């Protein structure tokens, strides 16, 4: 087309192999690197090879709610009825004492419900993806390069070893063929038990790949503590976090900058897929990944909201950029607090890193957006970059 002719008119063939250069052929289907070393070979070359013109969605969600999270939220909700900031503080202290977050937490009742809703969401969206794909003029081959392949034989082995009740002869129950997906999907999750449980579905089976790089930010000596607790325990370090939440490293743990560096290989794995991708991880990880896909400064990622039991879908747009849509797939508590904000005690002090505590129990979960960069449309239930309007 006219676009290709303009590129050809400006193109200069490089024949001097003493120069450092990278040649790209046919939309990254072939790449020639000459005299490329250091950071260019580690980061730029994989990035050039992972980008393609496919239109697959990438889904992000947090691991489902755990038993300790349920205990904390229920305590917070019940304390709101006392209409006293002091009572909320006391109740929260008691709750934190007996329901400290641990990396080995397993899914609670609401978390299991979200897991089941997530499996149905992926199944329906995957079928729609295959249907939409068949109506397009061009899409990369599904089994191109290192993209995940639909290996039904391996999935059937997973089915044979699963805990599904084969004695159930109810006509409404799913048959084995219904449980075998009809589309490829790369399922990535952290090594945390709650994330593995969220991504492993008893009635719709995919191979789940676990990545330690997708584990949450390591808080080191402060592991299991809320930011409000850290503020009272170590006010001097907390003041450093407030001044620079992106680069301040938790004692014996990581900073967000460290987290971004370890996510690079996982990001390449996501981007190079030509079929749907599901990433089940945690707030800090998804904040960093959303900053990349939104093309917003990564230094501001700590303020990005990541609602619980919500799937964030990223779909590539024509030309450049990603279209973002949020799907709320489950509740967090059985009954929410009063809807009238005047009945609620004072909201907690804002913290340098976003967390569920900032929602103060209001309408958990819900569709949220980054107010400085995005606008929300109630009709489409999606987020759109204002610069594109």
XYZ file of C-alpha atoms in Angstrom:
389
model
C 0.000 0.000 0.000
C 0.918 3.682 0.084
C 2.416 3.286 3.541
C 4.850 0.605 2.345
C 5.930 2.746 -0.620
C 6.771 5.649 1.699
C 8.947 3.366 3.812
C 10.664 1.991 0.692
C 11.435 5.519 -0.530
C 13.246 6.339 2.727
C 14.891 2.946 3.194
C 18.682 2.720 3.002
C 20.287 -0.693 2.695
C 23.049 -1.303 5.235
C 25.875 -3.422 3.886
C 28.734 -2.506 6.219
C 28.928 -5.359 8.738
C 31.329 -3.359 10.897
C 28.296 -1.309 12.008
C 25.853 -2.315 14.711
C 22.370 -2.760 13.257
C 19.138 -4.725 13.494
C 17.081 -5.607 10.417
C 13.428 -6.551 10.735
C 11.656 -8.548 8.027
C 7.898 -9.025 7.597
C 6.607 -7.607 10.878
C 9.186 -9.296 13.127
C 8.745 -12.735 11.558
C 12.482 -12.583 10.888
C 15.161 -10.507 12.569
C 18.843 -10.036 11.752
C 21.114 -8.654 14.493
C 24.690 -7.648 13.687
C 27.251 -6.515 16.279
C 24.564 -6.245 18.973
C 25.741 -6.727 22.562
C 24.904 -5.769 26.143
C 21.509 -4.226 26.913
C 20.515 -4.200 23.231
C 20.827 -7.973 23.009
C 19.136 -8.547 26.379
C 16.138 -6.205 26.101
C 15.730 -4.495 22.728
C 16.106 -7.571 20.522
C 13.525 -9.671 22.466
C 11.166 -6.668 22.435
C 11.417 -6.302 18.663
C 10.719 -10.022 18.240
C 7.731 -10.102 20.593
C 5.691 -7.349 18.904
C 3.247 -8.463 16.243
C -0.052 -7.420 14.650
C -2.230 -10.107 16.237
C -5.384 -9.031 18.059
C -5.446 -11.419 21.010
C -6.595 -10.206 24.440
C -4.474 -10.284 27.579
C -6.399 -10.698 30.839
C -5.048 -9.664 34.236
C -6.599 -10.476 37.588
C -5.569 -10.798 41.174
C -5.667 -14.098 43.006
C -9.051 -14.706 44.627
C -9.862 -13.587 48.124
C -8.300 -15.712 50.851
C -9.663 -16.814 54.213
C -7.572 -14.222 56.085
C -8.741 -11.434 53.747
C -12.366 -12.465 54.318
C -11.820 -12.253 58.061
C -10.304 -8.789 57.832
C -13.027 -7.396 55.554
C -15.888 -8.861 57.574
C -14.399 -7.327 60.719
C -14.037 -3.947 58.998
C -17.619 -4.057 57.694
C -19.067 -4.949 61.097
C -17.044 -2.218 62.764
C -18.416 0.429 60.382
C -21.839 0.043 61.970
C -20.336 1.329 65.231
C -19.822 4.677 63.483
C -16.584 5.416 65.306
C -13.084 5.836 63.911
C -11.664 4.706 67.256
C -13.722 1.505 67.239
C -12.642 0.811 63.636
C -9.020 1.152 64.676
C -9.505 -1.240 67.620
C -11.426 -3.779 65.555
C -8.807 -3.640 62.795
C -6.032 -4.212 65.315
C -7.789 -7.308 66.656
C -8.462 -8.546 63.134
C -4.863 -8.019 62.042
C -3.620 -9.928 65.076
C -5.583 -13.055 64.186
C -5.658 -12.870 60.362
C -2.179 -11.808 59.339
C -1.593 -12.197 55.588
C 0.745 -15.057 54.742
C 2.076 -16.237 51.405
C 0.521 -19.641 52.001
C -3.058 -18.372 52.315
C -5.667 -20.402 50.435
C -8.894 -19.269 48.791
C -11.944 -18.534 50.910
C -15.587 -18.899 49.887
C -15.684 -15.728 47.770
C -12.324 -16.587 46.237
C -13.622 -19.975 45.093
C -16.680 -18.316 43.578
C -14.434 -15.944 41.655
C -12.341 -18.878 40.421
C -15.441 -20.532 38.954
C -16.637 -17.264 37.403
C -13.180 -16.721 35.928
C -13.210 -20.123 34.232
C -16.554 -19.373 32.586
C -15.331 -15.916 31.560
C -12.234 -17.327 29.833
C -14.246 -20.068 28.149
C -16.806 -17.642 26.702
C -14.208 -15.060 25.704
C -12.006 -17.715 24.118
C -14.838 -19.017 21.953
C -15.616 -15.436 20.925
C -11.923 -14.858 20.087
C -11.858 -17.841 17.722
C -15.084 -16.697 16.062
C -13.843 -13.126 15.585
C -10.523 -14.375 14.298
C -12.130 -16.373 11.499
C -13.746 -13.186 10.141
C -10.526 -11.164 9.835
C -8.431 -10.778 6.703
C -5.131 -11.516 8.412
C -4.014 -12.915 11.746
C -0.712 -14.592 12.679
C -0.792 -18.378 12.743
C -1.967 -19.597 16.151
C 0.957 -21.970 16.486
C 3.594 -19.538 15.237
C 6.975 -19.415 16.947
C 6.952 -19.786 20.715
C 3.228 -19.133 21.158
C 1.393 -21.619 23.351
C -0.165 -24.520 21.478
C -3.426 -26.279 22.204
C -2.151 -29.683 23.332
C -5.372 -31.624 23.909
C -3.514 -34.851 24.693
C -1.684 -33.244 27.623
C -4.894 -31.606 28.798
C -6.697 -34.961 28.718
C -3.959 -36.343 30.950
C -4.655 -33.486 33.352
C -8.328 -34.419 33.173
C -7.589 -38.067 33.953
C -5.637 -37.009 37.027
C -8.082 -34.360 38.223
C -10.406 -34.630 41.199
C -13.596 -34.274 39.175
C -16.373 -36.630 40.194
C -16.776 -39.047 37.281
C -19.628 -40.851 39.047
C -21.960 -37.890 38.544
C -24.368 -38.895 35.775
C -26.492 -35.744 35.989
C -27.437 -34.537 32.518
C -26.488 -30.988 33.506
C -22.924 -31.925 34.362
C -20.145 -31.091 31.893
C -18.876 -33.951 29.751
C -15.152 -34.525 29.310
C -15.270 -33.001 25.818
C -16.880 -29.851 27.230
C -13.993 -29.520 29.670
C -11.367 -29.682 26.904
C -10.910 -26.127 25.581
C -11.381 -25.462 21.867
C -8.844 -22.638 21.743
C -5.255 -22.102 22.923
C -4.699 -19.882 25.947
C -1.528 -19.228 27.877
C -2.315 -19.279 31.593
C 0.379 -17.683 33.754
C 0.308 -17.353 37.523
C 2.592 -16.782 40.467
C 3.792 -19.583 42.731
C 1.548 -18.416 45.593
C -1.061 -21.098 46.523
C -3.952 -18.618 46.207
C -2.904 -17.717 42.651
C -2.471 -21.351 41.627
C -5.909 -22.202 43.046
C -7.465 -19.269 41.158
C -5.952 -20.376 37.833
C -6.668 -24.099 38.245
C -10.234 -24.972 37.305
C -11.872 -28.327 38.043
C -14.292 -28.265 35.101
C -12.368 -26.474 32.337
C -8.759 -27.444 32.035
C -5.718 -25.555 30.808
C -2.070 -26.142 31.516
C -1.108 -23.606 34.182
C 2.444 -22.232 34.054
C 3.822 -20.977 37.358
C 6.338 -18.121 37.433
C 8.132 -16.976 40.561
C 8.702 -13.676 38.725
C 4.948 -13.038 39.053
C 5.108 -13.293 42.852
C 4.090 -10.132 44.751
C 6.498 -7.447 45.858
C 8.748 -8.872 48.569
C 8.272 -6.710 51.665
C 11.166 -8.381 53.454
C 11.096 -7.673 57.194
C 7.637 -6.094 56.819
C 6.046 -9.112 55.147
C 2.428 -9.589 56.215
C 2.046 -6.053 57.580
C -0.298 -3.384 56.249
C 1.206 0.018 55.426
C -0.616 1.603 58.377
C 1.088 -0.865 60.696
C 4.481 -0.188 59.119
C 3.916 3.543 59.581
C 3.534 3.090 63.340
C 6.373 0.576 63.665
C 8.982 2.330 61.522
C 7.950 5.974 60.873
C 11.378 7.015 59.557
C 11.400 4.382 56.810
C 7.741 5.109 56.046
C 8.583 8.772 55.410
C 11.140 7.593 52.823
C 8.425 5.491 51.179
C 6.136 8.502 51.022
C 8.818 10.612 49.333
C 9.650 7.942 46.700
C 7.354 4.872 46.729
C 8.824 3.565 43.458
C 12.504 3.311 44.409
C 12.283 2.862 48.196
C 13.256 -0.730 48.969
C 11.561 -2.637 51.767
C 14.154 -3.737 54.380
C 15.423 -7.136 53.281
C 12.993 -7.095 50.344
C 12.332 -5.292 47.070
C 11.371 -1.916 45.660
C 8.934 -1.436 42.793
C 11.958 -0.725 40.602
C 13.334 -4.165 41.469
C 9.955 -5.691 40.667
C 9.851 -4.061 37.228
C 13.263 -5.530 36.390
C 12.225 -9.077 37.259
C 8.995 -8.800 35.262
C 10.736 -8.149 31.947
C 10.999 -11.813 30.873
C 7.346 -12.472 31.766
C 6.248 -9.424 29.795
C 8.050 -10.705 26.711
C 6.306 -14.053 27.150
C 2.897 -12.319 27.287
C 3.459 -10.007 24.331
C 4.729 -12.663 21.938
C 1.598 -14.800 22.215
C -0.863 -14.741 19.298
C -3.655 -16.378 21.320
C -5.346 -15.184 24.557
C -3.254 -14.822 27.702
C -4.470 -14.995 31.306
C -2.223 -13.639 34.072
C -3.227 -14.402 37.673
C -0.992 -12.457 40.009
C -1.083 -9.767 42.708
C -1.594 -6.024 43.154
C 2.033 -4.892 42.896
C 2.770 -7.038 39.834
C -0.376 -6.002 37.963
C 0.280 -2.332 38.783
C 3.639 -2.544 37.001
C 2.199 -4.409 34.015
C -0.721 -1.981 33.645
C 1.692 0.964 33.613
C 3.403 -0.667 30.628
C 0.224 -1.421 28.685
C -1.262 2.004 29.481
C 1.987 3.676 28.418
C 2.034 5.706 31.614
C 5.177 6.526 33.651
C 6.157 3.404 35.545
C 7.244 5.599 38.480
C 3.544 6.320 39.085
C 2.449 2.682 39.026
C 2.091 2.506 42.830
C -1.155 4.515 42.638
C -2.850 2.295 40.033
C -6.002 0.627 41.371
C -6.361 -3.125 40.911
C -9.813 -4.192 42.175
C -10.279 -7.634 43.662
C -12.328 -10.213 41.722
C -12.107 -8.107 38.582
C -10.620 -9.076 35.217
C -8.742 -6.307 33.397
C -8.727 -6.993 29.665
C -6.153 -5.415 27.369
C -6.862 -5.604 23.627
C -4.544 -4.094 20.982
C -5.954 -1.196 18.971
C -5.225 -0.468 15.324
C -2.145 1.653 14.921
C -0.881 1.538 18.492
C -1.960 1.287 22.100
C -4.283 -0.978 24.030
C -7.990 -0.770 24.813
C -8.741 -1.514 28.468
C -11.955 -3.051 29.781
C -12.815 -4.091 33.361
C -15.125 -7.006 34.189
C -16.262 -7.396 37.819
C -16.852 -11.141 38.302
C -17.662 -11.468 41.984
C -18.410 -9.956 45.362
C -16.019 -9.484 48.224
C -18.332 -9.583 51.232
C -21.849 -10.884 51.770
C -23.225 -7.492 52.809
C -21.617 -4.124 52.228
C -21.466 -1.135 54.571
C -24.071 1.660 54.437
C -24.230 3.380 51.051
C -24.460 6.850 52.619
C -20.906 8.103 53.072
C -22.021 10.322 55.948
C -22.615 7.198 58.032
C -19.033 6.027 57.571
C -16.163 6.936 59.879
C -13.309 9.032 58.451
C -11.492 7.399 55.546
C -8.026 6.071 56.332
C -5.028 8.273 55.634
C -3.895 7.919 51.972
C -0.840 5.701 51.626
C 1.963 5.941 49.051
C 1.005 2.521 47.630
C -2.586 1.795 46.594
C -4.389 -0.977 48.458
C -7.903 -2.271 49.105
C -7.907 -0.457 52.452
C -8.185 2.843 50.551
C -11.620 1.808 49.249
C -12.761 1.800 52.872
C -15.245 -0.991 52.199
C -17.201 0.947 49.559
C -18.617 -1.102 46.692
C -15.938 -3.755 46.615
C -15.041 -4.540 43.938
C -15.896 -2.018 41.249
C -14.674 -0.607 37.994
C -11.950 1.918 38.651
C -9.607 4.065 36.618
C -6.485 6.150 36.929
C -8.088 9.621 37.063
C -5.190 11.566 35.571
C -4.815 9.419 32.472
C -8.121 7.662 31.868
C -11.834 8.355 31.660
C -14.559 5.852 32.466
C -17.632 5.194 30.354
C -20.554 3.578 32.163
C -22.112 2.466 28.892
C -19.155 0.506 27.570
C -17.772 -0.516 30.963
C -14.347 0.272 29.612
C -11.438 2.629 30.090
C -10.179 4.851 27.296
C -7.054 6.963 27.111
C -8.140 10.589 26.893
C -5.350 11.405 24.480
C -6.990 9.133 21.898
C -10.260 11.073 21.926
